[in-house]
XYZ file of C-alpha atoms in Angstrom:
617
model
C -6.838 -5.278 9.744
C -7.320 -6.822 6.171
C -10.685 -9.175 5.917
C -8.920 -12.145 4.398
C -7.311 -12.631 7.935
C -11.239 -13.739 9.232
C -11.680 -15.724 5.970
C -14.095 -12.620 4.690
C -13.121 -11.700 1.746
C -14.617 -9.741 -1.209
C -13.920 -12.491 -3.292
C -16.448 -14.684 -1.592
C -19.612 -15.783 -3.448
C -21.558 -13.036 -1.626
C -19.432 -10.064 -3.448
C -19.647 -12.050 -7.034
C -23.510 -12.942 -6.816
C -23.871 -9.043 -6.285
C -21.546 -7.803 -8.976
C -22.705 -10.469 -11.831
C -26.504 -9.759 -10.818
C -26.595 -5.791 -11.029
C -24.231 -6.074 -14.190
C -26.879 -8.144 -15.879
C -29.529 -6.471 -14.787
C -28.139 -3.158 -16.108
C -27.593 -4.880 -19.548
C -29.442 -2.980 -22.755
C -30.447 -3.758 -25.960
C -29.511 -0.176 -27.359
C -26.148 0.779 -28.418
C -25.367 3.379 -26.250
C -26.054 0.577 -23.244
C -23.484 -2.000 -25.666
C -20.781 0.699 -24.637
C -21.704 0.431 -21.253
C -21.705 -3.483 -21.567
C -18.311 -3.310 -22.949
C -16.424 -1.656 -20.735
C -18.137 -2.762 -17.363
C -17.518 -6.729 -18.669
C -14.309 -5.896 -19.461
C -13.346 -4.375 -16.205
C -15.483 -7.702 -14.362
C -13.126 -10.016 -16.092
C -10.292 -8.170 -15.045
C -11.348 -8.153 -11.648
C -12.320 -11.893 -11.546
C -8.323 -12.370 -12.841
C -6.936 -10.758 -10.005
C -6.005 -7.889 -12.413
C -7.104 -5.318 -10.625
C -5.155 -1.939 -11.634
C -6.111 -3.420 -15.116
C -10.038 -2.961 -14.379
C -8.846 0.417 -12.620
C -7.580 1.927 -15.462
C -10.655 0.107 -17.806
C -13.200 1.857 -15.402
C -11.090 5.296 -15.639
C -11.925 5.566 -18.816
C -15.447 4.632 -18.797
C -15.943 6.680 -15.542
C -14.522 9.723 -17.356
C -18.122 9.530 -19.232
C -20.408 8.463 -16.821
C -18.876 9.577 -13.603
C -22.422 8.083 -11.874
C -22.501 4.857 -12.757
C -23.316 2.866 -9.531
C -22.141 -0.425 -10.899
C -18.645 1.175 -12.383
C -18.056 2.777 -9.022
C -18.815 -0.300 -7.031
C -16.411 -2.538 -9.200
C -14.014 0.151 -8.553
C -14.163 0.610 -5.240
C -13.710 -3.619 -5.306
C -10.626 -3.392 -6.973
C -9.339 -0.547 -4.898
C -10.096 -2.194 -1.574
C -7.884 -5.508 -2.892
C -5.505 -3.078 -3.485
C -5.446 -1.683 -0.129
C -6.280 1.505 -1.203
C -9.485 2.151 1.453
C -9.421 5.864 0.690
C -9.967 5.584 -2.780
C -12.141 2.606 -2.485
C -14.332 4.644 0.190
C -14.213 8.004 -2.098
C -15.976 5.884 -4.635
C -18.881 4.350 -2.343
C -19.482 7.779 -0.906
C -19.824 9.372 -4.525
C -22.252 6.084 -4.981
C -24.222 6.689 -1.701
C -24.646 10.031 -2.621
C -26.770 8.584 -6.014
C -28.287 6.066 -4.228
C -28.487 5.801 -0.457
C -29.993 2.628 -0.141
C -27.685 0.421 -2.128
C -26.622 -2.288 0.304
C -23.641 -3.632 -1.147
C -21.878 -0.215 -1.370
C -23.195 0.592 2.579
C -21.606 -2.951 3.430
C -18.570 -2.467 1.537
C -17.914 1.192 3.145
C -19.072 -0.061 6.409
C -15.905 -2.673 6.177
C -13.250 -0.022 4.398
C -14.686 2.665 7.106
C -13.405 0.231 9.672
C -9.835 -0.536 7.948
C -9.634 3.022 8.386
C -9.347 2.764 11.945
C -13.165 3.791 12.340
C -14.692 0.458 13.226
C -17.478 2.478 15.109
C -18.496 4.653 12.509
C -17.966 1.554 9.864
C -20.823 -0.488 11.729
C -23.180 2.708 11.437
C -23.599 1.486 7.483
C -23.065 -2.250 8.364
C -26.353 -1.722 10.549
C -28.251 -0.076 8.237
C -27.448 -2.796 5.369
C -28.685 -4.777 8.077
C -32.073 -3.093 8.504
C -32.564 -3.001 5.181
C -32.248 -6.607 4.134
C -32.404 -8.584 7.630
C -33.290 -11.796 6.237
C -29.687 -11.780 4.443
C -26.920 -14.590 5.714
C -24.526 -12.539 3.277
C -25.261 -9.356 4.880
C -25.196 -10.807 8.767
C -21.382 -12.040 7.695
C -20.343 -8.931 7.021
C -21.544 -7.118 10.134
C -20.077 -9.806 12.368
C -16.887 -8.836 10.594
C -17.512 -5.512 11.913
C -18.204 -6.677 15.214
C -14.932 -8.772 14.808
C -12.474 -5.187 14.221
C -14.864 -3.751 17.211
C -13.606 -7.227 19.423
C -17.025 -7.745 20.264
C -16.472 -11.554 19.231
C -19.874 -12.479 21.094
C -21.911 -10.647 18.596
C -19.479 -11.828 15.589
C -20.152 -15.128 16.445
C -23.761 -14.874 16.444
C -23.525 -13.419 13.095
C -21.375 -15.914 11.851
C -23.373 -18.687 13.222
C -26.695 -17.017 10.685
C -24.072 -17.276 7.801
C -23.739 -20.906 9.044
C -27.250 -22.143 9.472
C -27.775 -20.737 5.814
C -24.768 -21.787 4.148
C -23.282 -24.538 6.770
C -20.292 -25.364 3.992
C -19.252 -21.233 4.097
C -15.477 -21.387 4.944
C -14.759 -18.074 5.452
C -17.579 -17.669 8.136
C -16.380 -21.148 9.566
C -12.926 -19.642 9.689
C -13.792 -16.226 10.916
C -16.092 -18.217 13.912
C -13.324 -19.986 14.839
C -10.798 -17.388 15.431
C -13.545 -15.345 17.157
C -14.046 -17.947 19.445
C -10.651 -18.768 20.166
C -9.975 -14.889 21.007
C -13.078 -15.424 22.765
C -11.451 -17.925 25.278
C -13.611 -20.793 23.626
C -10.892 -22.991 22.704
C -12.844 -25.934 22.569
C -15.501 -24.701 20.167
C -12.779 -22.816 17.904
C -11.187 -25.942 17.608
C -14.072 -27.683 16.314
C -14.889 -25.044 13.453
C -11.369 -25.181 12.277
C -11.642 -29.283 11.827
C -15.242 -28.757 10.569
C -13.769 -26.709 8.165
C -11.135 -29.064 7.217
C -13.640 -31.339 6.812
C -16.076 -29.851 4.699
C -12.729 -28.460 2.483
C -10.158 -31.336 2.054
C -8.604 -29.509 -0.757
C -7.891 -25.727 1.065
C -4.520 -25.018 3.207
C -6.425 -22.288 4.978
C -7.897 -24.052 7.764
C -4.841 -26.278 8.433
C -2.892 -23.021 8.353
C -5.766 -21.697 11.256
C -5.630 -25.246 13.120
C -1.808 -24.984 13.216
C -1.999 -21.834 14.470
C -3.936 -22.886 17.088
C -2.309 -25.523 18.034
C 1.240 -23.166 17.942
C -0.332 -20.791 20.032
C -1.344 -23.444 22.642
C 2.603 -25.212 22.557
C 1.454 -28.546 20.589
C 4.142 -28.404 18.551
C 3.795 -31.548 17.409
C 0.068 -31.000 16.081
C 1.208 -28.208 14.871
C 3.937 -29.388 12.571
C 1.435 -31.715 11.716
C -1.006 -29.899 10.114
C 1.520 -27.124 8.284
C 2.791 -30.381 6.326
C -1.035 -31.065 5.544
C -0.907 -27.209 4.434
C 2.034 -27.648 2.417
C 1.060 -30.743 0.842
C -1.987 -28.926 -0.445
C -0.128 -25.560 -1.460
C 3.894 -26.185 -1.500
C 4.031 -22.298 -1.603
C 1.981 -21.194 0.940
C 3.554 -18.524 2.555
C 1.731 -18.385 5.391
C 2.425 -22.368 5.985
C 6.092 -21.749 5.916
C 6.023 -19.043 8.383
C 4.386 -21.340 10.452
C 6.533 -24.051 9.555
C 9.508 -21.229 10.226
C 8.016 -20.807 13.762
C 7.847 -24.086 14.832
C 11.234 -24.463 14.223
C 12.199 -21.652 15.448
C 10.643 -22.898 18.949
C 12.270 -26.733 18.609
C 15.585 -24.408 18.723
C 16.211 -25.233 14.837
C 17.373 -21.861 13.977
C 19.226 -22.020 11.110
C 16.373 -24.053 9.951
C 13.707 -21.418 10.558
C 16.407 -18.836 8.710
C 15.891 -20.764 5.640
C 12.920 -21.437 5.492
C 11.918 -17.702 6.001
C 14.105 -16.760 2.935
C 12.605 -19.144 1.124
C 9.161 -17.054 2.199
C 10.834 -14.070 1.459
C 11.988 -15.350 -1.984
C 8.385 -16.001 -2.816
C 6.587 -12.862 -1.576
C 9.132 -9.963 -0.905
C 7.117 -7.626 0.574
C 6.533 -9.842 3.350
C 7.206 -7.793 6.042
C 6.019 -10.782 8.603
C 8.476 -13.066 7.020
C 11.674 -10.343 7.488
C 10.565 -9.769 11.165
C 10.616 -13.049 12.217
C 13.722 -13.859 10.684
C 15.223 -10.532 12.353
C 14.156 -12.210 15.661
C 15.900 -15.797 14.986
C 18.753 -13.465 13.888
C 18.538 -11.827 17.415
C 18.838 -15.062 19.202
C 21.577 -15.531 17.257
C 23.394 -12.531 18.467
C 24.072 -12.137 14.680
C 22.484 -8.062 15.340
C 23.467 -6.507 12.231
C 21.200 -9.284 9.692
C 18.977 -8.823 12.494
C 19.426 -4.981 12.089
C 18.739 -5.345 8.611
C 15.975 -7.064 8.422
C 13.857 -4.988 10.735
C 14.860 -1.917 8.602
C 13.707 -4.310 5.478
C 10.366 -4.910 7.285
C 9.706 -1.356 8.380
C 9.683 -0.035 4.895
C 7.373 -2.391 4.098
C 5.214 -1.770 7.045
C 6.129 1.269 8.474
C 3.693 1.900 11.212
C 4.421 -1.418 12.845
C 5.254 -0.649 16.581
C 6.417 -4.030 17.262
C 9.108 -3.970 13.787
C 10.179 -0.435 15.136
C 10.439 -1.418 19.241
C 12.918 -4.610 18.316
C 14.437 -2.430 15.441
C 15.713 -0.368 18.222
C 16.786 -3.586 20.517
C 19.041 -4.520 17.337
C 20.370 -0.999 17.336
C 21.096 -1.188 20.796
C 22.668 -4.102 20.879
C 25.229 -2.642 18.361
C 26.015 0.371 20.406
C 24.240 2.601 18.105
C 22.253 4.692 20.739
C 21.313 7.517 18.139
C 19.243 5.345 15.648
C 17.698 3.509 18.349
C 16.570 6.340 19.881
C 15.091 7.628 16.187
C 13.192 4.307 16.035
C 11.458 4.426 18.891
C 10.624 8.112 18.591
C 8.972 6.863 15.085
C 6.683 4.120 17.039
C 5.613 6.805 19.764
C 5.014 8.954 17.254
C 3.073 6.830 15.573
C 1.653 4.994 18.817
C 1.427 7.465 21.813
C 0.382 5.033 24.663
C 3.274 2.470 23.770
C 4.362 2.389 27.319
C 7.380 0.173 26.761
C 8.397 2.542 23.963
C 8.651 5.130 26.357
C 11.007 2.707 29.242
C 13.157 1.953 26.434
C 13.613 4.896 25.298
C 14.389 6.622 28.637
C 17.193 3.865 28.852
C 18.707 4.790 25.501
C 18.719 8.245 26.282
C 20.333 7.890 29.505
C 23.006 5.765 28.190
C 23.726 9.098 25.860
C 23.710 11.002 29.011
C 20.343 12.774 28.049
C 19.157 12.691 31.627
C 16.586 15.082 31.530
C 14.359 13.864 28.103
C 15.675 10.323 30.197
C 13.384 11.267 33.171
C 10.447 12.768 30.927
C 10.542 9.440 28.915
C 10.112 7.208 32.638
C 7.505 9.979 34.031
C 5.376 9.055 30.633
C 6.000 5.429 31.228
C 5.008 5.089 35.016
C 1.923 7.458 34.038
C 0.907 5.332 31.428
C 1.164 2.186 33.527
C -0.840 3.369 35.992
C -3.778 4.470 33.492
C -3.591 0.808 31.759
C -3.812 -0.599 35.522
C -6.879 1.441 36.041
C -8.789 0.365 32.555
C -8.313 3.728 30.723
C -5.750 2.114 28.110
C -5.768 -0.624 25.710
C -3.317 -3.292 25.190
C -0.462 -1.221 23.976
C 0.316 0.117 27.091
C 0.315 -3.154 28.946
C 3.888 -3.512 30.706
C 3.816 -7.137 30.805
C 3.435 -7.702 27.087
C 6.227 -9.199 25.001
C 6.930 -7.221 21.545
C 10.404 -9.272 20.887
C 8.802 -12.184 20.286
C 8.065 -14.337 16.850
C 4.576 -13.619 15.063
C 2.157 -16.005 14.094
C -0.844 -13.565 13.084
C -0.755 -11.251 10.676
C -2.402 -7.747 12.592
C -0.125 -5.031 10.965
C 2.033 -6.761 9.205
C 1.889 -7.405 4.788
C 2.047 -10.842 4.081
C 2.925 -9.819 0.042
C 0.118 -9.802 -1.312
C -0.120 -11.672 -4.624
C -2.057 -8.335 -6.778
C 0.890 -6.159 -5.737
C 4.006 -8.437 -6.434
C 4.780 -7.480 -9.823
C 4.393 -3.892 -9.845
C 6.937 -1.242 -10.011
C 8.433 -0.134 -6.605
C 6.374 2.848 -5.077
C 8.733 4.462 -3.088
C 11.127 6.489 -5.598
C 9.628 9.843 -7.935
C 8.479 9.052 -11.869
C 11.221 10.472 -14.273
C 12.016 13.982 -15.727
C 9.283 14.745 -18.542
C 11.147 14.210 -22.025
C 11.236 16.188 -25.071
C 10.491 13.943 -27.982
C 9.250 13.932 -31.698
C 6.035 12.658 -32.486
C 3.616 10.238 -30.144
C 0.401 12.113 -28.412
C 0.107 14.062 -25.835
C -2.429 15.224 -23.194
C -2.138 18.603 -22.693
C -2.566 20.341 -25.146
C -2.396 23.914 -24.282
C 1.918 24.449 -24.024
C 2.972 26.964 -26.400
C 5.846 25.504 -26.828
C 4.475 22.673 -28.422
C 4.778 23.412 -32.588
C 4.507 21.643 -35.839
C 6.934 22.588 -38.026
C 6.028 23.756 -42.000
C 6.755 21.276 -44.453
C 10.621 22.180 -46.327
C 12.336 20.037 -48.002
C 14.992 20.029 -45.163
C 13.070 18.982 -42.254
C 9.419 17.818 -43.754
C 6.746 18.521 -41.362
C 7.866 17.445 -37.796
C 6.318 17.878 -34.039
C 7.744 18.602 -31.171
C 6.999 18.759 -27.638
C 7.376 17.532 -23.810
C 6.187 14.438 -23.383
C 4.632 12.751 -19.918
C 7.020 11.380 -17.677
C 9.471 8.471 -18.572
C 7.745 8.335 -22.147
C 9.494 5.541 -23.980
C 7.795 4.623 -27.102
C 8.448 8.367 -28.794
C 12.324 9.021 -30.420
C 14.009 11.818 -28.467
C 16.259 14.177 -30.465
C 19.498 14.669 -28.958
C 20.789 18.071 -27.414
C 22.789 19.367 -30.287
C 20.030 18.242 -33.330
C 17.515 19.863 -31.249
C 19.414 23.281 -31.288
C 20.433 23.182 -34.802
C 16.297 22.981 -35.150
C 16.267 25.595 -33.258
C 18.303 27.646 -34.311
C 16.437 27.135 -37.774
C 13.273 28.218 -35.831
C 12.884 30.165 -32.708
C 9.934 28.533 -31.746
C 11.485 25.597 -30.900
C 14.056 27.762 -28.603
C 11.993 26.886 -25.345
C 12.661 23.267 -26.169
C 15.820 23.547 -26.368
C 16.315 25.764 -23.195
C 14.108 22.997 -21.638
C 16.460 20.175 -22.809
C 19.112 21.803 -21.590
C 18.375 21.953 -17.998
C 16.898 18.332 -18.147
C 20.556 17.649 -19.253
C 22.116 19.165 -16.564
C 19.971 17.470 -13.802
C 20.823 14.026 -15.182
C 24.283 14.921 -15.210
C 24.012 16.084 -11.569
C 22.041 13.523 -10.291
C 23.308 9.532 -12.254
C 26.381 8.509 -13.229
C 25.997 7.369 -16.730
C 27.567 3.465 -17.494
C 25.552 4.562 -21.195
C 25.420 7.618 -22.813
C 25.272 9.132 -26.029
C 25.891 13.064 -26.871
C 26.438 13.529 -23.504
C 22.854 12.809 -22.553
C 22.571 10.151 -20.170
C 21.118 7.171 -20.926
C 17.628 5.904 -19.730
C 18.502 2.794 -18.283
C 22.068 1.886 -16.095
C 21.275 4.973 -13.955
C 23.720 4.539 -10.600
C 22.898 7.913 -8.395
C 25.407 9.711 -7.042
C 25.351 10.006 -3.476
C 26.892 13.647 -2.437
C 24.893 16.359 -1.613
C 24.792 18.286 -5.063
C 24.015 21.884 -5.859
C 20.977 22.112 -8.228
C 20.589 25.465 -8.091
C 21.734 26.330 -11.660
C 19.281 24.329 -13.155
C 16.711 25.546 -11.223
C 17.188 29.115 -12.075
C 17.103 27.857 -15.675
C 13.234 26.218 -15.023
C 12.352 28.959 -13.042
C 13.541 31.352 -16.074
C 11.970 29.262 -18.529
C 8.578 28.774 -16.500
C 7.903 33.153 -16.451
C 8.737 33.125 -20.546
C 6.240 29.542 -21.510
C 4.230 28.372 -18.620
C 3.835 24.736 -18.057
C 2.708 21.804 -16.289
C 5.353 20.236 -17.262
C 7.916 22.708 -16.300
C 6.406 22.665 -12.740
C 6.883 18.940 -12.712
C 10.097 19.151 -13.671
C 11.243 21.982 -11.345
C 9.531 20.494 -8.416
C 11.596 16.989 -9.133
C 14.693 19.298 -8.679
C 13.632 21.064 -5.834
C 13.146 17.617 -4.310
C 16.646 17.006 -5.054
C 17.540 20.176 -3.774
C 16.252 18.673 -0.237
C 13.486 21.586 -0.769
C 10.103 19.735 -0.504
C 7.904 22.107 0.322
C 8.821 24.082 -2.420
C 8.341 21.184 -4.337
C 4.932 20.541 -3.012
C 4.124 24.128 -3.881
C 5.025 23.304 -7.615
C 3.235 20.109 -7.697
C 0.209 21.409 -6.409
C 0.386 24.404 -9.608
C 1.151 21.393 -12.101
C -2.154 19.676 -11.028
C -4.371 23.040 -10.930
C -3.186 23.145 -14.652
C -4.112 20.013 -15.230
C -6.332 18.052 -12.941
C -5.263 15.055 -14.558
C -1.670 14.607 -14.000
C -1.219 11.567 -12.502
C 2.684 11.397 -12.788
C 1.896 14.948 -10.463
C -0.120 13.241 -8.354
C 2.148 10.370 -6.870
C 5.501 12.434 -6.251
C 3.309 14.837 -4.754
C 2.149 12.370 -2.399
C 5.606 10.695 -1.927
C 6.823 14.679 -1.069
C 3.577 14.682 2.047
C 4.712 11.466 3.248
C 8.331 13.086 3.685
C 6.530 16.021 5.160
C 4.636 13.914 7.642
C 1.150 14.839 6.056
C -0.391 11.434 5.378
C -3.757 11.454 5.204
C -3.191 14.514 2.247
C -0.178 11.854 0.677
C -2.212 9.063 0.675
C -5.712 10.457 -1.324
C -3.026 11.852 -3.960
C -1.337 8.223 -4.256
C -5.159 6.733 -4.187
C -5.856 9.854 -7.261
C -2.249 8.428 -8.748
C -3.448 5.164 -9.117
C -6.948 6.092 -9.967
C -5.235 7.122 -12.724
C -3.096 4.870 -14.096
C 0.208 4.980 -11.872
C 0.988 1.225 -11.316
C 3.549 1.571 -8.230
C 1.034 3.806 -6.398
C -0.583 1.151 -5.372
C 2.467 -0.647 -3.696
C 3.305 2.822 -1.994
C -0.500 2.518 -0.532
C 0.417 -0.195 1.055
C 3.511 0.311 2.513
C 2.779 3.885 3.594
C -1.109 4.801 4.670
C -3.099 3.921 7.706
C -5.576 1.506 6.084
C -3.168 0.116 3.369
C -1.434 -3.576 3.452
């Protein structure tokens, strides 16, 4: 669950209050503090801007010094949590707690990541405790009702709400969040008055025309409904969330070529919208048209890919097309990921009877019936209710990315960084290669270096294969280089089709992969030659990208892991190691190295957070 669907939001006054008054009152005279100043503002504006791997990286740097600082790790752990990244945002409060226990922002802050986490219980452990510590504070109150909201006790979120209110009676968010807590409450009557309050008291904000039209959606007023998305859209013409709704409401008049549309034009604006490819994947459905529908389920489960209800009608599309096999693998991922999805387990037992699989057919029923009866008795939650829809259209967001704004332009996180390069000139981190050599001065070559450079290096000229064994060959230092280049050489060659290439080196952009299953093995033995004679790093790097194309991940874990003992600070290491755990199914250890990736400096890390980890949009 993401705050911003309650309103709450660490971009609300409360959060900015706290941040601008302990970074003034942490301000110093002396230079060393100026320093301090510097990079803490910087990192502030960033974070005020939205920019927040920008004030990541910023606070990297300054953290390297002062790995303490309470206000450096709180800002971080801000920009991490808008970020989705609630492993590295908590890593930083409990480093911060450590120093200072009784800083309430950081115990609220962890108190609401702890419960993204899927730990709502153990989250409101520190949301009480801010609580004892400052219980005259409206701010603080909010937050724990937000708490109380992911524990669904919505009487006690409401009462905490309604302190916000009395304090702050013009507080949106807590306006908002009351509302939807009393509406899942039952109170329909009251949550309808805090949304038009809020309307009210905000003429200017889509948000609570967006929760009033949700409400009336929910309760079949389409009319009021439609009504108040056009006041939405009037306000914010691309408001994603108001088209969805708009999307929905068509959907329901039976417009559904209309809802189609207007869904791509959601899709358009925020493409990692999974919300917005499900629901058009169920107007495609009603359609009958199964493979779009097919195809935009698969589109949506990358994006979110522990969504039961993306991988349940996944499998309805696949079934529907007579492809029992990857219908069966879908639902296998949701019970996997969901145990005590009941229907998962009826549908299931159907598709594996129509592929004459009558035994694992009878298992599948058995777990069904079982878990029927244990929902029937109050053991289970909702999940294993029988008589709950899951191929239905969405209007709330629970599990689901809505493509979030902070993550739209960055790189795509689901693909490994480049081969490292050899070039000439430019810096480099680590230091300690042998291979790395400046030449004497001659009047031939004047003085030149050489080395590896990090992954997908662009700025730095790279020699070509046969210059860099004619240097070689001049000086058998640079031999390892040139045994080095040569197997890079015959990976590219292996794995893209060059449309541009020069000396036989393929080019760094126009890459179209080849998809056979290809041999790597000769290269490999050339790394693995090369890493006994000059270890590296950046040999293990590179030999554990080509044991990943070898379809040998562990091994390529194994090398990973040996780069990063080298050099704790190899971030390139650090993200295809966790893309190689999420292949291997080990996700909490994949998602703290994409949350040390991005930590970093590795941009796309961020967006493979969120797509990938418990916890993450």
């Amino acid at each position: 669950m993401q705050l911003e669907q309650y309103g709450g939001s660490v971009r609300s006054p409360l959060f900015s209050i706290l941040l601008l008054v302990l970074l003034l009152a942490c301000v110093r005279v002396a230079d060393a503090q100026l320093d301090r100043y510097y990079y803490l503002r910087r990192a502030h504006e960033a974070y005020q801007d939205k920019r927040y791997t920008e004030a990541i990286v910023t606070l990297r740097d300054y953290l390297d010094y002062r790995p303490d600082d309470r206000i450096g790790l709180y800002l971080r752990a801000l920009c991490k949590y808008q970020l989705g990244d609630h492993r590295g945002a908590k890593r930083d409060l409990d480093r911060l707690l450590g120093r200072h226990p009784f800083a309430v922002d950081a115990l609220m802050l962890r108190g609401i990541v702890t419960g993204e986490l899927g730990a709502p219980g153990e989250g409101m452990k520190d949301l009480q405790q801010g609580v004892e510590l400052r219980p005259s504070s409206a701010g603080i109150r909010f937050m724990r009702g937000i708490g109380y909201f992911m524990l669904k006790d919505y009487p006690s979120a409401i009462a905490d709400f309604s302190v916000q209110l009395e304090h702050e009676p013009q507080h949106l968010n807590a306006r908002l969040n009351r509302g939807t807590a009393y509406l899942l409450h039952g109170d329909t009557l009251s949550a309808r008055r805090d949304y038009l309050d809020a309307i009210i008291a905000h003429p200017f904000d889509p948000s609570p025309h967006i929760h009033l039209a949700r409400f009336y959606y929910v309760g079949q007023h389409m009319d009021s409904a439609r009504q108040q998305v056009d006041e939405a859209l009037e306000l914010d013409p691309q408001s994603a969330q108001a088209l969805i709704m708009r999307a929905l409401i068509q959907g329901s008049g039976g417009q559904l070529r209309g809802a189609v549309e207007t869904l791509t034009q959601v899709i358009a604006l925020t493409p990692q919208n999974s919300m917005a490819y499900y629901n058009r994947g169920q107007l495609y459905m009603q359609l009958k048209e199964y493979r779009l529908a097919a195809r935009d389920y698969e589109a949506a489960s990358r994006i979110s890919p522990r969504n039961i209800f993306i991988r349940y009608n996944l499998a309805l599309a696949h079934l529907a097309l007579g492809q029992l096999a990857l219908a069966d693998r879908s639902l296998s991922v949701a019970l996997a990921i969901c145990p005590e999805f009941t229907l998962g387990y009826g549908l299931r037992a159907e598709v594996r009877l129509g592929q004459g699989r009558r035994r694992e057919a009878k298992r599948d029923y058995d777990a069904s019936r079982r878990l029927a009866g244990r929902y029937r008795r109050g053991e289970l939650g909702d999940l294993s209710d029988t008589g709950k829809r899951y191929d239905v259209l969405m209007a709330f967001e629970e599990g689901f990315s809505t493509g979030q704004k902070a993550l739209e332009n960055e790189p795509a996180g689901d693909r490994p960084l480049p081969l490292a390069r050899i070039v000439e000139g430019g810096e480099q981190d680590y230091e300690e290669w042998v291979p790395i050599r400046y030449l004497p001065d001659s009047t031939q070559l004047g003085r030149l270096r050489m080395a590896i450079e990090h992954p997908g290096e662009g700025g730095a000229h790279s020699p070509t294969r046969l210059a860099l064994e004619s240097l070689a060959e001049q000086n058998p230092l640079l031999r390892p280089l040139a045994s080095y280049r040569r197997a890079v050489e015959s990976i590219d060659r292996l794995r893209y089709a060059a449309v541009d290439s020069q000396d036989g080196i393929a080019a760094r952009q126009g890459y179209k992969p080849i998809a056979t299953n290809t041999d790597y093995s000769r290269p490999i033995a050339q790394l693995e030659q090369l890493q006994v004679a000059t270890p590296s790093p950046y040999i293990d790097y590179t030999l554990a990208t080509a044991y990943y194309l070898q379809r040998q991940p562990e091994r390529a874990e194994e090398l990973l892991t040996r780069a990063i003992a080298s050099w704790p600070n190899f971030a390139e290491a650090y993200f295809n190691r966790g893309l190689i755990r999420l292949l291997l199914e080990k996700e909490e250890q994949a998602c703290q190295d994409l949350s040390r990736a991005g930590e970093l400096g590795i941009r796309q890390a961020y967006r493979a957070i969120a797509s990938s980890c418990r916890g993450g949009r």
